[in-house]
GROMACS .gro file of C-alpha atoms in nm:
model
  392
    1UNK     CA    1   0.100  -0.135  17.607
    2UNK     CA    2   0.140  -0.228  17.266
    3UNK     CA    3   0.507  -0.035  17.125
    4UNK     CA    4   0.482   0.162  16.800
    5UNK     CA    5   0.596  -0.028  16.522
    6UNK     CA    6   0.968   0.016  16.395
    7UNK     CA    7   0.973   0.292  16.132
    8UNK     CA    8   1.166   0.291  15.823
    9UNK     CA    9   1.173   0.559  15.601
   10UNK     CA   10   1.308   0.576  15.216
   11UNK     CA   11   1.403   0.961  15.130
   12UNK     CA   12   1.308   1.059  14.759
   13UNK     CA   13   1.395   1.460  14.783
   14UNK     CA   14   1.584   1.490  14.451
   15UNK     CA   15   1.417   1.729  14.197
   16UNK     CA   16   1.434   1.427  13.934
   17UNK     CA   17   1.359   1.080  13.992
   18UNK     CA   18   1.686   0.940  13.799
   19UNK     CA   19   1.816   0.793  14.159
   20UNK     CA   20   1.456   0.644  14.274
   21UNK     CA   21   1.536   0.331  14.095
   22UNK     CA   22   1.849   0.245  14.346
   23UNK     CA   23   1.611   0.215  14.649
   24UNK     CA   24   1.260   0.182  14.541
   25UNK     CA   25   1.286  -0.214  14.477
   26UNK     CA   26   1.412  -0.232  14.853
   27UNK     CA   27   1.172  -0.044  14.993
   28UNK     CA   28   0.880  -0.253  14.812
   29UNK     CA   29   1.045  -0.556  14.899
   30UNK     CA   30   1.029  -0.434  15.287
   31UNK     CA   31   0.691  -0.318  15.275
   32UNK     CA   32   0.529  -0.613  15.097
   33UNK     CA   33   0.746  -0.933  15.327
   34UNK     CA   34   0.804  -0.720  15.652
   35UNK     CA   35   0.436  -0.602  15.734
   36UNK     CA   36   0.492  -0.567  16.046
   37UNK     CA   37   0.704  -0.230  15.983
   38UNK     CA   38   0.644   0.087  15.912
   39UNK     CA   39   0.749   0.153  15.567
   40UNK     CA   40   0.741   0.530  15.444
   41UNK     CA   41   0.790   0.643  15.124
   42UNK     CA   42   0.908   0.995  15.176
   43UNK     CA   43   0.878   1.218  14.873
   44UNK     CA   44   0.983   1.532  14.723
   45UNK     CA   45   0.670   1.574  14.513
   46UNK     CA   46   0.401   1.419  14.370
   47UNK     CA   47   0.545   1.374  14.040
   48UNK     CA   48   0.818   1.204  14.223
   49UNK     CA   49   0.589   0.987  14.384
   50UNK     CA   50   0.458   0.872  14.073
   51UNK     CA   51   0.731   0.745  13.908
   52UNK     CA   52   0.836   0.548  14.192
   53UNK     CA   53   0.502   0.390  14.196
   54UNK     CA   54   0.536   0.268  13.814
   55UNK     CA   55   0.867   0.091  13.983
   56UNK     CA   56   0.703  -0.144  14.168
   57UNK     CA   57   0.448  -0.384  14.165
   58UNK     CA   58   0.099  -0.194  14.309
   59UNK     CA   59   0.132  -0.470  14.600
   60UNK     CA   60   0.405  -0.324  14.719
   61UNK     CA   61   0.271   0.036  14.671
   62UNK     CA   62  -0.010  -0.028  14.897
   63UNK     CA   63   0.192  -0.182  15.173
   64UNK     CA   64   0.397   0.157  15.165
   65UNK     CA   65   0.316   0.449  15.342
   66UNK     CA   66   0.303   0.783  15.117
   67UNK     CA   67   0.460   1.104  15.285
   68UNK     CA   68   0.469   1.425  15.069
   69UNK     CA   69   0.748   1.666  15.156
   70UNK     CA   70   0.594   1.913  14.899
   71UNK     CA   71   0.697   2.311  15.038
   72UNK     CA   72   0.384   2.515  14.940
   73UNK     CA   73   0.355   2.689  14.658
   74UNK     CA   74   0.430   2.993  14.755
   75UNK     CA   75   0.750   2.913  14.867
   76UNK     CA   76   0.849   2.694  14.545
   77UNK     CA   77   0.775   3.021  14.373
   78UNK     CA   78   0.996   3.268  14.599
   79UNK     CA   79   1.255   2.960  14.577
   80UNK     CA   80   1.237   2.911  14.235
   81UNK     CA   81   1.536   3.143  14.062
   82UNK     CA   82   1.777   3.053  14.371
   83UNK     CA   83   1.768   2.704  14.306
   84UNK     CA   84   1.874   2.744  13.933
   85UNK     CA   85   2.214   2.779  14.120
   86UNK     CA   86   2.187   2.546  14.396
   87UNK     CA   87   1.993   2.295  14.565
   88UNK     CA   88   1.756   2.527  14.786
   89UNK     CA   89   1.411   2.361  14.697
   90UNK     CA   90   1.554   2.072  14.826
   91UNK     CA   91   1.739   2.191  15.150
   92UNK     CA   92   1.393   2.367  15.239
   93UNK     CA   93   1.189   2.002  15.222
   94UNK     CA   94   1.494   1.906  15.478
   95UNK     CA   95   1.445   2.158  15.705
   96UNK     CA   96   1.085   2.199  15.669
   97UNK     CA   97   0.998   1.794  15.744
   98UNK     CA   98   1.235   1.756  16.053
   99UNK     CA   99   0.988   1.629  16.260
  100UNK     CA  100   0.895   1.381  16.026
  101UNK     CA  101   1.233   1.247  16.010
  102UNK     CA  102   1.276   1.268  16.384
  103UNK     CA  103   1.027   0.977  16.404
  104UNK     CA  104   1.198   0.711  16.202
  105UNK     CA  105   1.433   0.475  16.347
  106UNK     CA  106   1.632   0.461  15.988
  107UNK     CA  107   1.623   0.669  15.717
  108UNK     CA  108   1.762   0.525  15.376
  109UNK     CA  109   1.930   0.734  15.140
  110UNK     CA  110   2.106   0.705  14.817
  111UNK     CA  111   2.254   1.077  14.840
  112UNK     CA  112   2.434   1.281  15.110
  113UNK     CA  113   2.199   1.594  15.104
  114UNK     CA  114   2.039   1.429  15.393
  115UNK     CA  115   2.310   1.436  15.613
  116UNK     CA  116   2.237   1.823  15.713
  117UNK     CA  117   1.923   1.642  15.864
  118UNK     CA  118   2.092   1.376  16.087
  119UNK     CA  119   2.312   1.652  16.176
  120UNK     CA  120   2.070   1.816  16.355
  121UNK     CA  121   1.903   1.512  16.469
  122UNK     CA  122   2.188   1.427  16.665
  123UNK     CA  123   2.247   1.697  16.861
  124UNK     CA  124   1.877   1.725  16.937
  125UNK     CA  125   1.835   1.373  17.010
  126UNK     CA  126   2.201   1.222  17.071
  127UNK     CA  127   2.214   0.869  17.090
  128UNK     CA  128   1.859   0.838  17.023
  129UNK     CA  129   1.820   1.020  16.691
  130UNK     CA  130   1.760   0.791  16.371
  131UNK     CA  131   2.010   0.601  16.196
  132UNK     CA  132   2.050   0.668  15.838
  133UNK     CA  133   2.161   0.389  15.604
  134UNK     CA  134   2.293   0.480  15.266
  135UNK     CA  135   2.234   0.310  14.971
  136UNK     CA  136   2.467   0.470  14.677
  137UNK     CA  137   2.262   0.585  14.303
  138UNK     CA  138   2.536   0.434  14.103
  139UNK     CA  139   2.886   0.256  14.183
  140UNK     CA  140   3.113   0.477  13.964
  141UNK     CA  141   3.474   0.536  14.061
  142UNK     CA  142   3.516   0.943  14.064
  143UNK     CA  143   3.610   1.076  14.419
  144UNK     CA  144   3.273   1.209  14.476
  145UNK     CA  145   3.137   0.853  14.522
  146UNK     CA  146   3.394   0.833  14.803
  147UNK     CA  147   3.302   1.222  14.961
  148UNK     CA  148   3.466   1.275  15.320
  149UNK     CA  149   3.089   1.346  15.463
  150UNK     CA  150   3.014   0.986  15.405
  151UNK     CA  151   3.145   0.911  15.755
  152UNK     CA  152   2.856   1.029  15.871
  153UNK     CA  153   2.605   0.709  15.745
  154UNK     CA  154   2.541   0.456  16.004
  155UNK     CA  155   2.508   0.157  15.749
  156UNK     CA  156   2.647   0.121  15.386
  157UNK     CA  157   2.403  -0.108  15.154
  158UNK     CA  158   2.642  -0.156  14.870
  159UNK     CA  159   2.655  -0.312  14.512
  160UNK     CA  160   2.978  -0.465  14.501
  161UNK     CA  161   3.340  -0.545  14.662
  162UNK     CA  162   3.475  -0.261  14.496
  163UNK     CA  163   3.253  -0.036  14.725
  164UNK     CA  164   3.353  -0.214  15.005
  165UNK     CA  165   3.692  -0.226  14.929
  166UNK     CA  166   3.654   0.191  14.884
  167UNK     CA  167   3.433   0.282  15.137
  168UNK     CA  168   3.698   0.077  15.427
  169UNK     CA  169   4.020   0.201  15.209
  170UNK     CA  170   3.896   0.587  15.223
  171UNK     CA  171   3.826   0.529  15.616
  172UNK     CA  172   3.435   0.603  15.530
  173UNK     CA  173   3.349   0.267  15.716
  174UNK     CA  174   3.398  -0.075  15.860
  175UNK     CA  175   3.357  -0.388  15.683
  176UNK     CA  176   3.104  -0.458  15.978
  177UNK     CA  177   2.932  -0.160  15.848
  178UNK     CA  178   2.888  -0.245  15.493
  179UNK     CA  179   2.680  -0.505  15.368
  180UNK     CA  180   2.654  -0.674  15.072
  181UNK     CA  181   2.357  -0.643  14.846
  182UNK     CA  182   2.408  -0.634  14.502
  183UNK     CA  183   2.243  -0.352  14.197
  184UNK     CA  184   1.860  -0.270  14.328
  185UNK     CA  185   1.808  -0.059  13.993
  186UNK     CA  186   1.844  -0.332  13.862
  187UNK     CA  187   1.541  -0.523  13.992
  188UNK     CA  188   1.292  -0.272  13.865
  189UNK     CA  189   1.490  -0.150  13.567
  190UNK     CA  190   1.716  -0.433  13.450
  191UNK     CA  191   1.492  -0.614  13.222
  192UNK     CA  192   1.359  -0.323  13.029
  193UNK     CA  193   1.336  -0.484  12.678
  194UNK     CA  194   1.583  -0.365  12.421
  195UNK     CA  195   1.387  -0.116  12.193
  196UNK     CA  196   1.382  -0.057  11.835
  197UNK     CA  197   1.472   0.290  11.840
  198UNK     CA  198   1.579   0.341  11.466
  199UNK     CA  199   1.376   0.234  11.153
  200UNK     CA  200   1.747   0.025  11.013
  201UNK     CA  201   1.984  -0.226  11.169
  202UNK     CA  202   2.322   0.003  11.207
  203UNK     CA  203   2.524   0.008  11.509
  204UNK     CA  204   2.384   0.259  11.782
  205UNK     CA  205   2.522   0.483  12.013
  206UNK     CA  206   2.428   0.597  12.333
  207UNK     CA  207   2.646   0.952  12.420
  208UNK     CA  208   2.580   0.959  12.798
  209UNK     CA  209   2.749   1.252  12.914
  210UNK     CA  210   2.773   1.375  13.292
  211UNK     CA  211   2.650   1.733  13.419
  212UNK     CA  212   2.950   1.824  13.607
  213UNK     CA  213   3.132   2.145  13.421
  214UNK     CA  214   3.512   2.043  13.432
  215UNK     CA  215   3.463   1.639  13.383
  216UNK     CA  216   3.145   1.661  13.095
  217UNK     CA  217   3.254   1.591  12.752
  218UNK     CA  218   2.934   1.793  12.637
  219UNK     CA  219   3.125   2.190  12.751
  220UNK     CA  220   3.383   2.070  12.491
  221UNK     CA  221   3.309   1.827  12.267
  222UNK     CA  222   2.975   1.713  12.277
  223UNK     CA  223   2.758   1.956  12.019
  224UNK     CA  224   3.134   1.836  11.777
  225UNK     CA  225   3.033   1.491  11.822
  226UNK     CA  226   2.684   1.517  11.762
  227UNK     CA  227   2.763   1.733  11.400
  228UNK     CA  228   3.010   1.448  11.298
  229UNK     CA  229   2.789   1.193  11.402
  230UNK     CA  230   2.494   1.338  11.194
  231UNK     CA  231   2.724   1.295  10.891
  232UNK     CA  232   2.749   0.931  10.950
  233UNK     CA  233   2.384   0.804  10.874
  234UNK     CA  234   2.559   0.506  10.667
  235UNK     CA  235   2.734   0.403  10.972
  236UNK     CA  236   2.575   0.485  11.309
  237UNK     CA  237   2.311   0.603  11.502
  238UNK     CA  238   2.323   0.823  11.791
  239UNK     CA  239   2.103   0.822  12.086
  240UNK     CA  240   2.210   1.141  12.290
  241UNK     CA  241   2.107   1.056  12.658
  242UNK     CA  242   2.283   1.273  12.843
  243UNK     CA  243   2.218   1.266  13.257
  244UNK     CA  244   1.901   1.421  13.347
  245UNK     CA  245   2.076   1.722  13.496
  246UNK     CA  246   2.258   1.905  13.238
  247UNK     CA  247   1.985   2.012  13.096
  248UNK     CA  248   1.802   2.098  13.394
  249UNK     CA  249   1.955   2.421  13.391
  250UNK     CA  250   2.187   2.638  13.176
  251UNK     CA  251   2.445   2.741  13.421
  252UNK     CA  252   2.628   2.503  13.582
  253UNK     CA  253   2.836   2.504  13.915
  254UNK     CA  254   3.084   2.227  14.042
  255UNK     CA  255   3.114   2.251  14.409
  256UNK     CA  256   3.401   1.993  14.365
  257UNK     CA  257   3.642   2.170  14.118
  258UNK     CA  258   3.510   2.510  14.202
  259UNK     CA  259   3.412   2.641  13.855
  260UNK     CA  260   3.090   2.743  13.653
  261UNK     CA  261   3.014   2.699  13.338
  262UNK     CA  262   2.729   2.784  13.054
  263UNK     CA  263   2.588   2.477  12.924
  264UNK     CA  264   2.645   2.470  12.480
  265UNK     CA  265   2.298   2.399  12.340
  266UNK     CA  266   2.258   2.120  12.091
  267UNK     CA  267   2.335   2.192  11.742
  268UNK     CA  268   2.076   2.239  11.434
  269UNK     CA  269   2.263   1.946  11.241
  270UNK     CA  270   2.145   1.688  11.519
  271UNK     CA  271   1.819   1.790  11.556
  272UNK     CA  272   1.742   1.754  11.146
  273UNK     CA  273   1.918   1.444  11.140
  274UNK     CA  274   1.737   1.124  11.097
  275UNK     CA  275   2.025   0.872  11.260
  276UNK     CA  276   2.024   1.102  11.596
  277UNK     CA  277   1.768   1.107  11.891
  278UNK     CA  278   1.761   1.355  12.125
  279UNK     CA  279   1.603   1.316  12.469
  280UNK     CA  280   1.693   1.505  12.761
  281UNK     CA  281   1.422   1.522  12.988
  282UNK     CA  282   1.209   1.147  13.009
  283UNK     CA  283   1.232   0.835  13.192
  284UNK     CA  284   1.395   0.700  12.957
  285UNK     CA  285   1.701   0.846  13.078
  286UNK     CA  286   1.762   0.648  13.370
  287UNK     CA  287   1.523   0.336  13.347
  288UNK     CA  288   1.765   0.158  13.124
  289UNK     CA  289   1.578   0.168  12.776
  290UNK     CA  290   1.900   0.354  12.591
  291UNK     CA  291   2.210   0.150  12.829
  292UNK     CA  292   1.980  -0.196  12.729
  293UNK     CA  293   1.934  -0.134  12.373
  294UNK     CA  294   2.236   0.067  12.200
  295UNK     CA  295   2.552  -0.151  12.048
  296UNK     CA  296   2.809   0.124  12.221
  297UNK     CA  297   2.856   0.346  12.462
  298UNK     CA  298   3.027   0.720  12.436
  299UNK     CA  299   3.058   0.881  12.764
  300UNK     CA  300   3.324   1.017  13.039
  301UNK     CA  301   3.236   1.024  13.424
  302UNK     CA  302   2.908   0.914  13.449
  303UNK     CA  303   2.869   0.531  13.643
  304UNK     CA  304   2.585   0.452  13.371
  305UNK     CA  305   2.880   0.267  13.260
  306UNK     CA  306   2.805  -0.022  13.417
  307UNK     CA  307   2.439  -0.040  13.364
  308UNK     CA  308   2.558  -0.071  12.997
  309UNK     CA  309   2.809  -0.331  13.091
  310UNK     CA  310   2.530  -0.514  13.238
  311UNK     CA  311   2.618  -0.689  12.891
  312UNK     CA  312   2.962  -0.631  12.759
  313UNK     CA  313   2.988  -0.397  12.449
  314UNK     CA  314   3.214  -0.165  12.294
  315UNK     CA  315   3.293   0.148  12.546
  316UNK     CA  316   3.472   0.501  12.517
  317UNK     CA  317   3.550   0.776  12.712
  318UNK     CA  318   3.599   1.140  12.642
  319UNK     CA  319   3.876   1.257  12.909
  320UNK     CA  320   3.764   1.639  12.887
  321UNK     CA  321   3.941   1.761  13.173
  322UNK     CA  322   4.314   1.586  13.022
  323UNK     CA  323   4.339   1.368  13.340
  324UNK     CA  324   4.475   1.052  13.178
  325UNK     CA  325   4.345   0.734  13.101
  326UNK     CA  326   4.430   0.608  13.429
  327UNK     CA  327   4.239   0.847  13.606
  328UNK     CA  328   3.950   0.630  13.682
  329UNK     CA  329   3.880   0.267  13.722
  330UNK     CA  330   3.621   0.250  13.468
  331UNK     CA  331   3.803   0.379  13.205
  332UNK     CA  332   3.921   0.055  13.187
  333UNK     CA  333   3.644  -0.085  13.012
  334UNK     CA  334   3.719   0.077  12.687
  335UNK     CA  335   3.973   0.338  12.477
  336UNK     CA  336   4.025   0.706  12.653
  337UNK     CA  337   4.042   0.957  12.411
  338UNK     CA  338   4.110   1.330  12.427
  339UNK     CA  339   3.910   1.496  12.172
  340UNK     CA  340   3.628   1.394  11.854
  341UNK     CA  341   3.926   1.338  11.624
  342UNK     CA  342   4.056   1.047  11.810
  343UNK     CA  343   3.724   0.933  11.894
  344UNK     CA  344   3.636   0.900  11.510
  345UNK     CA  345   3.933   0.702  11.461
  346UNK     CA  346   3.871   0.453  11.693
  347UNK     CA  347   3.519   0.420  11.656
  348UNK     CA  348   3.540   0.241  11.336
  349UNK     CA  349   3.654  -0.028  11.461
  350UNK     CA  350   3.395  -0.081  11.739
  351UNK     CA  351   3.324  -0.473  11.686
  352UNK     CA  352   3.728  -0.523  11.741
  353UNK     CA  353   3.743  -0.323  12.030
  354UNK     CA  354   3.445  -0.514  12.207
  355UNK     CA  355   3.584  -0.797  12.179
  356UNK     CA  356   3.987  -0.665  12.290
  357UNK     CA  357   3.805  -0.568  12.600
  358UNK     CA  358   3.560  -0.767  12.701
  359UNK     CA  359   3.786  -0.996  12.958
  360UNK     CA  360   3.850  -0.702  13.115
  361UNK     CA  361   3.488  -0.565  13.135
  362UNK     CA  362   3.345  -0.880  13.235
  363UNK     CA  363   3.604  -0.847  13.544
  364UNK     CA  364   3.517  -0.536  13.657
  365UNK     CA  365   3.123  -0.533  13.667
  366UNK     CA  366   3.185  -0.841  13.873
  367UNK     CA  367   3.380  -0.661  14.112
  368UNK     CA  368   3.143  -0.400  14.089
  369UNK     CA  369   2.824  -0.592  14.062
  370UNK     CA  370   2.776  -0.902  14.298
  371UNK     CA  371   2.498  -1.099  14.122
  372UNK     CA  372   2.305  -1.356  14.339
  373UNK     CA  373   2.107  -1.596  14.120
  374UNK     CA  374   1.886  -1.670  14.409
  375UNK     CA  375   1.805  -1.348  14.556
  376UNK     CA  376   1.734  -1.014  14.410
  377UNK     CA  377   1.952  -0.731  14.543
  378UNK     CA  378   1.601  -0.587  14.692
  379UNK     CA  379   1.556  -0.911  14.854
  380UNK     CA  380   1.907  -0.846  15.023
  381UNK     CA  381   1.869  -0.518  15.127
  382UNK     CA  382   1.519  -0.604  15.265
  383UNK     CA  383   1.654  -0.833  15.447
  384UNK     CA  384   1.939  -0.648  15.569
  385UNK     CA  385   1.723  -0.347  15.682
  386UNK     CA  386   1.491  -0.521  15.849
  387UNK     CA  387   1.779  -0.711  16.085
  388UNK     CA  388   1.896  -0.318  16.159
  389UNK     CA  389   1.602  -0.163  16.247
  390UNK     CA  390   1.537  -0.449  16.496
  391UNK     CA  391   1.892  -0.487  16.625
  392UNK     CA  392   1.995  -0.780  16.497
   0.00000   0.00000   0.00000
């Protein structure tokens, strides 16, 4: 009798694609050099599933196998004003595709949502039920990258020694449990070409700013930044990029700092000036195009950071929430300031401080980072998956 082939399945069930790019080079590069697995692409919808076909070669598309987790419509629709709050939509794909996920032997993630379902797994299926490797969407420094429920993984595929370092510091995991792998997004997103995104050759910014409602610069200071910034067209433009969630929905909730907050809306002066462009909805936003091809980065929490720093440049960070400059690791990378005054001041000087911090910079992605020359970070995780999923 001839035994079912080993199954394993890559989970795409966020409502944007901004975190496909972390695992969708792996799972290619499994598909298209281990045939002799069953490689699932499991999806939250089919607009979903599109954009993480544009990541890969078609090759490796058609050595996948598609699964849409799609609810039906009718339930999207009775869903829809919950999940303005919180995840529901999302949850209810969980819940509703259990079987599905009963018949993998490893399930890769690069969130912890999926946890509820190897929860259950477990105690329907013990010892038995599938592994879950997680792969993280970013390798920032905030505590959430380091949440308690992170335990829970079977197999850490991460980007750096930092993470390893963390993940065995926090007591999330072993060093026998982590592996090694290097930046997947970077495979399918790291050579996006640097556009020409104004019609002049002055300095441009990219002001990333991060959803969450106490750490965002954007509740604050973000519609200040973009007025001042719209009265600099001899000096700068602005690229305002912010993650793909804040503008997802109005109200926001942090489940980490316990607070809510409106979202400000982005002021008339930015949208009628020439030096800014506003996107906060495409690809665009997490494919690399604005992180390859600005000259500096404005942000505060968000691990984009480092995709900037693929090439060292000029960084700042807005420390909304007054926590210090210390606060985080990759603060280090450039000046911390506490409100658009003391931004202004030191962005002036933007070539000096590139180069006052670039030592530094270069050290941290590295630590961050691990580049192989040899072997792509999909290659490595391929690799490393497929040695799980068959014991080795």
């Amino acid at each position: 009798m001839i035994s079912p082939a080993k199954q394993v399945m890559f989970l795409f069930n966020h409502d944007a694609a901004h975190q496909a790019a972390h695992t969708a080079g792996i799972m290619g590069e499994l598909a298209a050099s281990k045939p002799q697995l069953d490689v699932v692409a499991a999806t939250g919808n089919p607009a979903i599933e599109r954009q993480i076909r544009d990541l890969i070669p078609a090759s490796q598309a058609q050595a996948v196998r598609w699964l849409d987790l799609s609810l039906p419509r009718l339930w999207d629709q009775l869903l829809a004003l919950p999940n303005k709050i919180a995840p529901v939509i999302r949850l209810a794909r969980l819940h509703r595709n259990i079987d599905a996920f009963s018949k993998a032997d490893i399930i890769v993630s690069p969130e912890r949502t999926c946890l509820r379902v190897k929860r259950r797994l477990v105690r329907n299926y013990g010892s038995k039920a599938t592994r879950f490797a997680y792969v993280p969407h970013g390798s920032g420094d905030r505590n959430v990258a380091y949440n308690p429920e992170l335990v829970q993984f079977d197999y850490y595929l991460l980007s750096g020694q930092k993470l390893i370092d963390e993940m065995v510091a926090h007591g999330l995991a072993t060093a026998e449990d982590c592996h090694l792998i290097g930046y997947a997004k970077f495979d399918v997103a790291g050579d996006t070409p640097k556009a020409k995104l104004f019609d002049n050759d002055r300095p441009t910014i990219v002001y990333n700013p991060h959803f969450d409602p106490k750490l965002s610069s954007w509740f604050d200071h973000g519609p200040e930044f973009l007025r001042w910034v719209a009265g600099q067209s001899d000096r700068f433009n602005c690229v305002f990029a912010p993650h793909v969630m804040l503008f997802r929905k109005k109200l926001h909730i942090s489940p980490e700092y316990k607070i809510s907050r409106n979202r400000p809306e982005i002021p008339a002066a930015a949208y009628a000036a020439e030096n800014i462009l506003i996107d906060t909805d495409s690809p665009r936003l997490f494919d690399m195009t604005y992180t390859n091809s600005a000259d500096i980065y404005v942000g505060d929490v968000s691990s984009q950071i480092y995709e900037f720093l693929k090439q060292a440049r000029p960084a700042y960070f807005i420390d909304a929430a007054e926590q210090g400059q210390d606060a985080y690791q990759f603060w280090q990378n450039g000046p911390v300031v506490k409100d658009i005054p003391q931004l202004e001041h030191v962005l002036i000087n933007h070539a000096e401080v590139g180069k006052t911090y670039r030592t530094t910079q270069e050290r941290l992605f590295d630590y961050t980072i691990n580049i192989d020359p040899e072997r792509s970070a999909a290659q490595r995780g391929a690799d490393v998956l497929a040695g799980l999923v068959n014991g080795e």
